[in-house]
Short mmCIF file of C-alpha atoms in Angstrom, two decimals:
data_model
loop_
_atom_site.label_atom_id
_atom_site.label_comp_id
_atom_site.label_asym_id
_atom_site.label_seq_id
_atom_site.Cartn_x
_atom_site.Cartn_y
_atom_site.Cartn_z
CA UNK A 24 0.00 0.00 0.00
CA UNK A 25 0.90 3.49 -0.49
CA UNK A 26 3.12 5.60 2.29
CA UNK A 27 -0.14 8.54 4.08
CA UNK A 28 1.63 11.80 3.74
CA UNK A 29 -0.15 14.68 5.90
CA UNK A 30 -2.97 14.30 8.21
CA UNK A 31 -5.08 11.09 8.14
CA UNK A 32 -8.30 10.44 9.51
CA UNK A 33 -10.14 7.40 10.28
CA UNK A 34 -13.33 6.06 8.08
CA UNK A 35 -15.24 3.26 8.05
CA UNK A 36 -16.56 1.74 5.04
CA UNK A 37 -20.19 -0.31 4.90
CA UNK A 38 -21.11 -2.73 2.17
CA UNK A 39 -23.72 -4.90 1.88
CA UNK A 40 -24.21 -5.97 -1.94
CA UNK A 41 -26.72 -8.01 -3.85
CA UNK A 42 -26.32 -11.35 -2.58
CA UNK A 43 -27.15 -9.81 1.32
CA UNK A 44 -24.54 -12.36 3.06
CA UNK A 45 -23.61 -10.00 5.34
CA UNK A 46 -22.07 -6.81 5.80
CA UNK A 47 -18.40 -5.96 4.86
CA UNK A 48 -16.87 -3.11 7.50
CA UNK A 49 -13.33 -1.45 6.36
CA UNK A 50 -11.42 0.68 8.72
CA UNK A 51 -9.60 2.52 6.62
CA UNK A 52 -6.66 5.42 7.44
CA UNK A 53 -7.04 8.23 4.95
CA UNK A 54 -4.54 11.12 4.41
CA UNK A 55 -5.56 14.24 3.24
CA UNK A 56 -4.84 15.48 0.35
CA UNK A 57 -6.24 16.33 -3.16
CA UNK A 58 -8.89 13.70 -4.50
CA UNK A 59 -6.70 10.61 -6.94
CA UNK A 60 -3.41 12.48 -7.63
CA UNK A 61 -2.24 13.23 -3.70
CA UNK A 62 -4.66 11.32 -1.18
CA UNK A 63 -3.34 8.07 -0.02
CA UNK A 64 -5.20 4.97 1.85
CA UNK A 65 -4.76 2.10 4.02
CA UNK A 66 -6.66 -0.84 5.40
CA UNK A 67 -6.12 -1.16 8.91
CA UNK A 68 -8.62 -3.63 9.70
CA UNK A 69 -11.62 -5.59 8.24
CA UNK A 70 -14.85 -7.71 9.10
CA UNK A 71 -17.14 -9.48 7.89
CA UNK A 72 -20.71 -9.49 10.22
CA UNK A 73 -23.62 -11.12 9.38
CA UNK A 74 -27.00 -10.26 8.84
CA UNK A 75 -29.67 -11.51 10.75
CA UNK A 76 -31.68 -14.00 9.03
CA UNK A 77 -35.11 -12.18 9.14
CA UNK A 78 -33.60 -8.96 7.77
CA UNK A 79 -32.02 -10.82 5.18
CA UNK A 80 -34.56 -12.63 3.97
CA UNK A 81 -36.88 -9.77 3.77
CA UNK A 82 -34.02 -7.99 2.08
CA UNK A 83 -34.31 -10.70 -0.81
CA UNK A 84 -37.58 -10.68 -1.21
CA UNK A 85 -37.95 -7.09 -1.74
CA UNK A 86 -34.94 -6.97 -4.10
CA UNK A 87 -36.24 -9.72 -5.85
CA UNK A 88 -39.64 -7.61 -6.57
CA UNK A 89 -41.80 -9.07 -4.48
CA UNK A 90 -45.19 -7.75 -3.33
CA UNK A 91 -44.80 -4.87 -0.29
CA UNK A 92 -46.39 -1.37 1.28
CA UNK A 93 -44.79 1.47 2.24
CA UNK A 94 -45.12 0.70 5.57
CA UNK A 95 -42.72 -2.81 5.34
CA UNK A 96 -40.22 -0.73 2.86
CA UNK A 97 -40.35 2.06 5.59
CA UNK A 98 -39.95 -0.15 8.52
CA UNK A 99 -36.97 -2.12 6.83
CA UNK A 100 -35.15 0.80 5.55
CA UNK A 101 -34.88 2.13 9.37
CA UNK A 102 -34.65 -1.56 10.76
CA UNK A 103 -31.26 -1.66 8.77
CA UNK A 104 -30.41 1.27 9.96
CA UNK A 105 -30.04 -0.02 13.03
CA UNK A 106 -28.89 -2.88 12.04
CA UNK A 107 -25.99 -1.33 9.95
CA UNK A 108 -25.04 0.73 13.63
CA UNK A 109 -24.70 -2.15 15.35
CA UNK A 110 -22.22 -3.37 13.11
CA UNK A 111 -20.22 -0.47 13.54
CA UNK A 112 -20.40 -0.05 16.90
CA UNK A 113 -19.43 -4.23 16.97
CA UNK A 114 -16.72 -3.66 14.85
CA UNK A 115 -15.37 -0.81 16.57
CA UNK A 116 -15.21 -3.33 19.80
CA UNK A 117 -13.38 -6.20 17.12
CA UNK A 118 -10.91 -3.17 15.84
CA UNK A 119 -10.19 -2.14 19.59
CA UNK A 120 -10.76 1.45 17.85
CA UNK A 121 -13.23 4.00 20.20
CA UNK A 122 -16.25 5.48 17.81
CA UNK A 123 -14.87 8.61 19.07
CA UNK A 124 -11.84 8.25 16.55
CA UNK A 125 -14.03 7.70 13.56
CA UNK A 126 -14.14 10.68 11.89
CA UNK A 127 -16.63 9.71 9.01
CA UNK A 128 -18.95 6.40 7.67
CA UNK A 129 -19.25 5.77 3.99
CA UNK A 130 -22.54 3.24 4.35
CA UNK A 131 -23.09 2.35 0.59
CA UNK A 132 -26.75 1.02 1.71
CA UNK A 133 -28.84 -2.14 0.60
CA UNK A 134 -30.09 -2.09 -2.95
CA UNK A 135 -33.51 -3.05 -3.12
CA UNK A 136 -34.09 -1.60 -6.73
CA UNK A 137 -32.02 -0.45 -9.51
CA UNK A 138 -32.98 0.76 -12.87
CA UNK A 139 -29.93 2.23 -14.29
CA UNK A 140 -31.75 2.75 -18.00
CA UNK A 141 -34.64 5.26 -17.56
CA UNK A 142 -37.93 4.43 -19.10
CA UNK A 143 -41.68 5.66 -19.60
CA UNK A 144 -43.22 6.40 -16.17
CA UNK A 145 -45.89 9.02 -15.59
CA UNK A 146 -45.51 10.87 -18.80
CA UNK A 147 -41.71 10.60 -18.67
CA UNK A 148 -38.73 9.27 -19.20
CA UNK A 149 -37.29 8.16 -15.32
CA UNK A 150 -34.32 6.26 -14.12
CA UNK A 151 -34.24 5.63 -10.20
CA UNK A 152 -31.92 3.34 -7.65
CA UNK A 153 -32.98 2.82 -4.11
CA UNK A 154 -30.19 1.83 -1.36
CA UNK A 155 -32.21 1.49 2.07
CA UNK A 156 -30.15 1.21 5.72
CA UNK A 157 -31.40 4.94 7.26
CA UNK A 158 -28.14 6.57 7.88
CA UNK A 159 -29.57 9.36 10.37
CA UNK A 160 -30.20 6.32 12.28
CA UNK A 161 -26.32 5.21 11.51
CA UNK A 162 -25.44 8.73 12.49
CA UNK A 163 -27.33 8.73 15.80
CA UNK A 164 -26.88 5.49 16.85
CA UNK A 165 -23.01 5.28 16.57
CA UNK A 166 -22.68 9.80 17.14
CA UNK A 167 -20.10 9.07 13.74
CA UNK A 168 -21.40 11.42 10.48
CA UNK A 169 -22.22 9.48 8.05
CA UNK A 170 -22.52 9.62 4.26
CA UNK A 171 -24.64 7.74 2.11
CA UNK A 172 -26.91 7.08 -0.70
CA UNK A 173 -24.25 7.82 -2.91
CA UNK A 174 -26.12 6.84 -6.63
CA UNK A 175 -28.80 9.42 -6.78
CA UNK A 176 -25.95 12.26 -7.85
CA UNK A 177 -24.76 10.59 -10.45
CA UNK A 178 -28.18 9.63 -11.65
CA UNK A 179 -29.33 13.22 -11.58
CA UNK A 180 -26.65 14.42 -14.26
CA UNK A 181 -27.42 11.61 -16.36
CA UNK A 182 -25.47 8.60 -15.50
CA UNK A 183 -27.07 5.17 -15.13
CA UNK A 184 -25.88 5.54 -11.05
CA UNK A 185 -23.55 2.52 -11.21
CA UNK A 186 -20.98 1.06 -11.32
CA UNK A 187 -19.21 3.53 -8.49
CA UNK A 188 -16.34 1.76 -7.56
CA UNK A 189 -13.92 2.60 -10.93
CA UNK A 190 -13.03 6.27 -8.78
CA UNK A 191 -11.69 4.03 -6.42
CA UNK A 192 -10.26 1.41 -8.68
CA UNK A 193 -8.58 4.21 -10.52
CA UNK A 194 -6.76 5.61 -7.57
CA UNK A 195 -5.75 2.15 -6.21
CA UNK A 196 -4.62 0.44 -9.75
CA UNK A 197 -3.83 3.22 -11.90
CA UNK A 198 -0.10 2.26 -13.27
CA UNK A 199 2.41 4.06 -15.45
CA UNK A 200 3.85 0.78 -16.92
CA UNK A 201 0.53 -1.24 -17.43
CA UNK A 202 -2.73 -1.44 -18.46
CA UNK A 203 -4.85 -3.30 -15.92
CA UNK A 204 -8.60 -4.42 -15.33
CA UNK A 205 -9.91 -4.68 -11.76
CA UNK A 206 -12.44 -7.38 -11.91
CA UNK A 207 -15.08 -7.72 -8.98
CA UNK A 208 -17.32 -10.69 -8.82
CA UNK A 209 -19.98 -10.22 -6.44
CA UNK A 210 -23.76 -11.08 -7.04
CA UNK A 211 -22.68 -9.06 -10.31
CA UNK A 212 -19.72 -8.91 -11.86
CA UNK A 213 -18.23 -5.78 -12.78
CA UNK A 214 -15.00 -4.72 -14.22
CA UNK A 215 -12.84 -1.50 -14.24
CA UNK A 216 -10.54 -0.86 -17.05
CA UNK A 217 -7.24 1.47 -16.12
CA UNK A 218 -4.71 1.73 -19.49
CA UNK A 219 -1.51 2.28 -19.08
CA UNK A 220 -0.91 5.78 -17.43
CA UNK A 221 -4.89 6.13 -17.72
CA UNK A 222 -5.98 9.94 -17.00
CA UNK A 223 -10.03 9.50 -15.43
CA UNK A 224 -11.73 10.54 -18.57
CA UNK A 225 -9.70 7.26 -20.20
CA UNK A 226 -10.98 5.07 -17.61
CA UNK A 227 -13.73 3.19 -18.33
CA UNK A 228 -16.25 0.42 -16.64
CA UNK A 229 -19.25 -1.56 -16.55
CA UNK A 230 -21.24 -4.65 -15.03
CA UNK A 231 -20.59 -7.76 -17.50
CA UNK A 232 -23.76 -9.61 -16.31
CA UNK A 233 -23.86 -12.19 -13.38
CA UNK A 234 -21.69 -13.29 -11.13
CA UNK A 235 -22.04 -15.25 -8.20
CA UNK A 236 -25.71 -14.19 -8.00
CA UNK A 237 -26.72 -17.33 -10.01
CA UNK A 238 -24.70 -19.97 -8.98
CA UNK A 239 -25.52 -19.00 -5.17
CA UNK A 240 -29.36 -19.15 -6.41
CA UNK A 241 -28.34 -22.40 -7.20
CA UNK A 242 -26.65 -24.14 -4.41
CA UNK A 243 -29.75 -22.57 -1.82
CA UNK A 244 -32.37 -24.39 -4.07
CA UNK A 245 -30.77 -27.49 -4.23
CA UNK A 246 -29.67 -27.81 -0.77
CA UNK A 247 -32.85 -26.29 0.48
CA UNK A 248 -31.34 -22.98 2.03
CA UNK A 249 -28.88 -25.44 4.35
CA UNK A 250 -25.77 -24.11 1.78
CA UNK A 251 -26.07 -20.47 0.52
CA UNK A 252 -22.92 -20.65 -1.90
CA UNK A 253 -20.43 -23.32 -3.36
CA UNK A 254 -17.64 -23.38 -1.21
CA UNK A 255 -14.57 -24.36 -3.23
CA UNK A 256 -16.78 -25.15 -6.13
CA UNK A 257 -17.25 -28.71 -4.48
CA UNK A 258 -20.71 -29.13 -6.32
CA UNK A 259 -19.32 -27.39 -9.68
CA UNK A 260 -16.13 -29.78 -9.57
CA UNK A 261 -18.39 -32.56 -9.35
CA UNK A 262 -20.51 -31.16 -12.38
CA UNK A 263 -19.63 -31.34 -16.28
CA UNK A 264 -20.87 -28.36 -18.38
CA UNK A 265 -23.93 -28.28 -20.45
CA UNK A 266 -23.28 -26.95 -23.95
CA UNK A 267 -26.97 -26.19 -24.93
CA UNK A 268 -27.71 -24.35 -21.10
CA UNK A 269 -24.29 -22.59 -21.17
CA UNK A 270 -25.16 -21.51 -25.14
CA UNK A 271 -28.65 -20.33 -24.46
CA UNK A 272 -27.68 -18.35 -21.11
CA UNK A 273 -24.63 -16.83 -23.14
CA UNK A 274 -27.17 -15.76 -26.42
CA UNK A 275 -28.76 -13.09 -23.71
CA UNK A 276 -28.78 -9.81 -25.05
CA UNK A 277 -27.31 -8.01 -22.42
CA UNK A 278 -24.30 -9.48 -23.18
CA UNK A 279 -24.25 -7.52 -26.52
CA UNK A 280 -24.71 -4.15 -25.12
CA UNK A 281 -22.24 -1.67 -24.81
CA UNK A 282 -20.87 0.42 -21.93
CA UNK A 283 -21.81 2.05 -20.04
CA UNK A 284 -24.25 -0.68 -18.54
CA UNK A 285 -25.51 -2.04 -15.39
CA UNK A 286 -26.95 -5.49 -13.93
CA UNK A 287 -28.91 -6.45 -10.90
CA UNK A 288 -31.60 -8.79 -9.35
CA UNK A 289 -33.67 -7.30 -11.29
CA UNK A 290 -32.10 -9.10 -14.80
CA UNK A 291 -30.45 -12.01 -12.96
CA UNK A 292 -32.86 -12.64 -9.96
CA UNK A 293 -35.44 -15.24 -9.26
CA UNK A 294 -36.80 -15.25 -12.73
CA UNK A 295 -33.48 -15.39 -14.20
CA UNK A 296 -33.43 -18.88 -12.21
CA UNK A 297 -36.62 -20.17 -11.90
CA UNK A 298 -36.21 -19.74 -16.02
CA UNK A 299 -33.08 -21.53 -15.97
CA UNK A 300 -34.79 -24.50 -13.46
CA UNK A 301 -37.75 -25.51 -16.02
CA UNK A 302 -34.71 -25.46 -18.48
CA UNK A 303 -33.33 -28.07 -16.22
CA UNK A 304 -36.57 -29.94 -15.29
CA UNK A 305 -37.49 -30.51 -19.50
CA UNK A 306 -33.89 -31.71 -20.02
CA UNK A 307 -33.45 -33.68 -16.88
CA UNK A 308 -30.04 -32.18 -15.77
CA UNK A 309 -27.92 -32.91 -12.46
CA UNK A 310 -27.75 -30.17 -9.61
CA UNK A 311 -24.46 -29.98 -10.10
CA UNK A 312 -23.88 -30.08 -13.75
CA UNK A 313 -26.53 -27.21 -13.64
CA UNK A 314 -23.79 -25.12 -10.76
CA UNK A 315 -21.15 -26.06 -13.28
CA UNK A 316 -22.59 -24.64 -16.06
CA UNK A 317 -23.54 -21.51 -14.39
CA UNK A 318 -20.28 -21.14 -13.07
CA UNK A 319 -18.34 -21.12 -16.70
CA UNK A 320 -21.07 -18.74 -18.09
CA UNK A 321 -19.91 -16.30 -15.26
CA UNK A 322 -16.25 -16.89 -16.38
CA UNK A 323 -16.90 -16.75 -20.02
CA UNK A 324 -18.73 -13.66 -19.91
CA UNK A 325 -16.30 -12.17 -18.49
CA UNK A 326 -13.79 -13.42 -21.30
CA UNK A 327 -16.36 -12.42 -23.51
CA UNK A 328 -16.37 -8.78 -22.60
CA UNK A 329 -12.67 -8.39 -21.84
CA UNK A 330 -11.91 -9.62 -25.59
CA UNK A 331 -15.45 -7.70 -27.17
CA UNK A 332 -15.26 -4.84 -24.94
CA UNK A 333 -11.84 -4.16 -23.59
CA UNK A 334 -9.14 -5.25 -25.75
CA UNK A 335 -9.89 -2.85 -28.96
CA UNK A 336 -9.98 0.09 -26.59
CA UNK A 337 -6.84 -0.80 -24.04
CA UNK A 338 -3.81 -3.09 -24.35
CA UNK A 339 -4.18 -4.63 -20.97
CA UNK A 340 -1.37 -6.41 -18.99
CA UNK A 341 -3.09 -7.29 -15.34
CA UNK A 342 -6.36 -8.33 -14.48
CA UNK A 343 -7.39 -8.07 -10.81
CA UNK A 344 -10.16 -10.00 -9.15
CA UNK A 345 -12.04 -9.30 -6.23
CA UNK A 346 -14.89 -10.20 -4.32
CA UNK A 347 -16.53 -14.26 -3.98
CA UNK A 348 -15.87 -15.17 -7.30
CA UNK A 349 -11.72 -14.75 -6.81
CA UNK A 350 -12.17 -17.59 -4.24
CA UNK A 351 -13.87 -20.13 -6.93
CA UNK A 352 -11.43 -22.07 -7.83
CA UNK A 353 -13.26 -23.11 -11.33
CA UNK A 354 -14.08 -19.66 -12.28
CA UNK A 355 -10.22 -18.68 -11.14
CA UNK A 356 -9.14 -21.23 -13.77
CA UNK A 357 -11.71 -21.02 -16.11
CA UNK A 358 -10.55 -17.08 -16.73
CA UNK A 359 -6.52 -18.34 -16.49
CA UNK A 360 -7.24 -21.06 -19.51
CA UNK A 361 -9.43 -18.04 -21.46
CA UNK A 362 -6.89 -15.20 -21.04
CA UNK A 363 -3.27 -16.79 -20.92
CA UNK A 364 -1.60 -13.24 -22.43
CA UNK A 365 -2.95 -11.95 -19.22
CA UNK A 366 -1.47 -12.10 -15.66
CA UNK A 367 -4.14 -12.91 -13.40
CA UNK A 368 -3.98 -12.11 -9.69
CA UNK A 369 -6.23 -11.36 -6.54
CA UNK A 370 -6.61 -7.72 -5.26
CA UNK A 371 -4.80 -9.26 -2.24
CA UNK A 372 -1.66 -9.46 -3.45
CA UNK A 373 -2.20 -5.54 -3.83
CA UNK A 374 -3.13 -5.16 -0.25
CA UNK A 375 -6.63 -4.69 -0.07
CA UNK A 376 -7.89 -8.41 0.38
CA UNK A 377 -10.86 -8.77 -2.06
CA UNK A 378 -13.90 -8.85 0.70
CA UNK A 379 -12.46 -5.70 1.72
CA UNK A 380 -12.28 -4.23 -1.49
CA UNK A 381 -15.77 -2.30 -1.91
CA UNK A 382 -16.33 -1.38 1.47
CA UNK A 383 -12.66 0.21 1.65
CA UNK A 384 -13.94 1.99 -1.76
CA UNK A 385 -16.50 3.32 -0.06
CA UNK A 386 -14.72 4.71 2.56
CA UNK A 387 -12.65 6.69 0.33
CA UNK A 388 -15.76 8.06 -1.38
CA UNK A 389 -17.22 8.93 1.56
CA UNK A 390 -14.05 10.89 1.55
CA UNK A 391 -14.65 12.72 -1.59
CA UNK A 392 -18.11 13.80 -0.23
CA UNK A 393 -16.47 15.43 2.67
CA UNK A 394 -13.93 16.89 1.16
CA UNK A 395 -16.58 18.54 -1.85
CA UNK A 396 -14.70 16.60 -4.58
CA UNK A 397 -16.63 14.64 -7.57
CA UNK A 398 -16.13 11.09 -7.32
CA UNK A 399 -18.03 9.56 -9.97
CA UNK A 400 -16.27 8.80 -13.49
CA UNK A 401 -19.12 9.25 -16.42
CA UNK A 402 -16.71 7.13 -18.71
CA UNK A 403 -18.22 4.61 -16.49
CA UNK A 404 -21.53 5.65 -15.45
CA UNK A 405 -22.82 7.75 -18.80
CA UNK A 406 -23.39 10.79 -16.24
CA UNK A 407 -23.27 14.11 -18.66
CA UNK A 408 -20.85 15.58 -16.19
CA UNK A 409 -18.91 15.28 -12.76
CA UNK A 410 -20.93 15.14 -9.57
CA UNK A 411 -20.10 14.98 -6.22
CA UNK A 412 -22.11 11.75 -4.55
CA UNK A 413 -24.04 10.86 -1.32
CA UNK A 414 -25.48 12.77 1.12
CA UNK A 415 -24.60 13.73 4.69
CA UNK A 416 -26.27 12.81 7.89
CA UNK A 417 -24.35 14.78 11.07
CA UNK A 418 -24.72 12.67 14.60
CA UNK A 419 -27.01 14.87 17.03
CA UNK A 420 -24.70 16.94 19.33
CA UNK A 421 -23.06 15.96 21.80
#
């Protein structure tokens, strides 16, 4: 990691993505200085805490567009408030740090919906995201300011309000020698491409479809909740591939599109799978020749998109993976086979360990915010301009 020049503060970072396993906390030592060319960052701790089971599974079924009022949306946004302060004020207690030397929270929120692509509503056109997890409540609760709902501001000027995290991945991977993609496979995967000696307008990103969203569907149905992902690939390795499943998943249009673009539940949900299931049921496959195949699509899309997408625009040298997926061992070797010109290694072996990754991100954006800087990139999110994200909740006094 880089040397901190100047004065540093601490912030914590909150992430809780699509697949709602828990919620990723990054203390993270920031000096001050002037947004990508002069600020510099270090992990100093991480945790992973889990939700509990009732939030979480009211989480999914919201996200997954399930029937609800305004009341149960109301209730649950403030309900993971609290939720997301305990897990600060716990991790505080694991970090041994007092939330007196917190200066700042960067709480990216739960998505519950996410249309990055506006379309006819009311006599419109209209785009909207919604991350719930109150942060006044955060801000109370824990007496730390706290910034959040960061997608909104980008939205508003334009931009499809994801993906965020290529700021971040700029000022982490940007490199004067090579050209490098930073790869995060979450629920969604979603790549960030830095060329050689990239300036931020040459930087550019997007989600390449499904990641681990699918393949956890997966293992839960067949297991009947009792496994929630597959650890080690132990059901994939077991598995062979299904040409006619892996062909039809890999003929969706999304696929096809160009950046900027963004995925969810909302493409790759429980429809994606229950579609994918009655595939299964008319051709009588195996549970884990079905994990298998959804694994490889993952991988290949990604090869898909780096070759399609990437490789006309950059010459790239590195690609970095993060998140779930960069601890499949299939999909790890599936991408190795695919892409042998390119060296492939885990964000750890830059120091940020990839569960850490987007929650330290978020830290430093939360950052930005304070510091009045723009943090999005429109080369990656299609915004018409610069804007300077989230909004900021200030602890009562004390």
């Amino acid at each position: 990691m880089k040397k901190l020049h100047g004065r540093a503060r601490l912030v914590l970072g909150l992430m809780s993505g699509t697949s709602a396993d828990g919620i990723d906390v990054a203390l993270v030592r920031i000096a001050q200085g002037a947004g990508t060319d002069s600020s510099r960052a270090r992990l100093e701790n991480f945790a992973t805490m889990k939700l509990p089971r009732d939030v979480r599974a009211a989480v999914l079924r919201l996200a997954e567009g399930a029937q609800t009022t305004t009341q149960e949306l109301s209730q649950l946004n403030v309900r993971l408030g609290q939720v997301f302060a305990q897990t600060v004020l716990a991790a505080c207690r694991k970090f041994r740090v007092s939330p007196r030397q917190i200066a700042l929270i960067g709480s990216h929120g739960q998505t519950v919906y996410h249309q990055g692509v506006p379309s006819r509503f009311l006599g419109t056109r209209v785009g909207s995201t919604l991350q719930i997890g109150e942060p006044a409540v955060i801000a109370a609760a824990t007496g730390i300011t706290t910034v959040a709902d960061f997608r909104p501001a980008d939205m508003a000027v334009g931009g499809q309000g994801a993906p965020l995290v290529p700021w971040a991945d700029y000022m982490l991977y940007r490199d004067s020698r090579r050209g490098r993609v930073a790869l995060n496979i979450g629920g969604i995967a979603n790549m960030t491409v830095i060329p050689r000696a990239a300036r931020p307008e040459q930087v550019f990103a997007f989600d390449t479809g499904p990641g681990n969203m699918v393949v956890d569907g997966m293992v839960r149905h067949f297991t009947r909740g009792q496994q929630h992902y597959d650890r080690d690939a132990q059901m994939s390795q077991r598995g062979r591939l299904l040409p006619a499943l892996a062909d039809k998943l890999l003929a969706d249009p999304y696929f096809r599109l160009r950046p900027p673009k963004t995925a969810g539940r909302e493409q790759y949900g429980a429809a994606y799978l229950k579609h994918i299931l009655a595939w299964a049921a008319t051709h009588h496959a195996r549970p884990e020749d079905l994990v298998r195949t959804a694994t490889l699509v993952t991988a290949l899309s990604v090869v898909d998109a780096i070759h399609r997408l990437v490789m006309p625009r950059a010459r790239i040298q590195q690609l970095i993976v993060s998140g779930g997926g960069a601890r499949n061992p299939l999909m790890m070797t599936q991408l190795a086979a695919a892409l042998p010109q390119i060296e492939i290694l885990t964000s750890d072996a830059l120091g940020v360990p990839g569960d850490a990754k987007e929650a330290f991100e978020f830290a430093l954006l939360a950052n930005e915010t304070m510091n009045g800087r723009p943090a999005n990139l429109p080369t990656a999110t299609g915004a018409n301009r610069a804007a300077i994200l989230g909004k900021v909740c200030y602890p009562p006094p004390r």
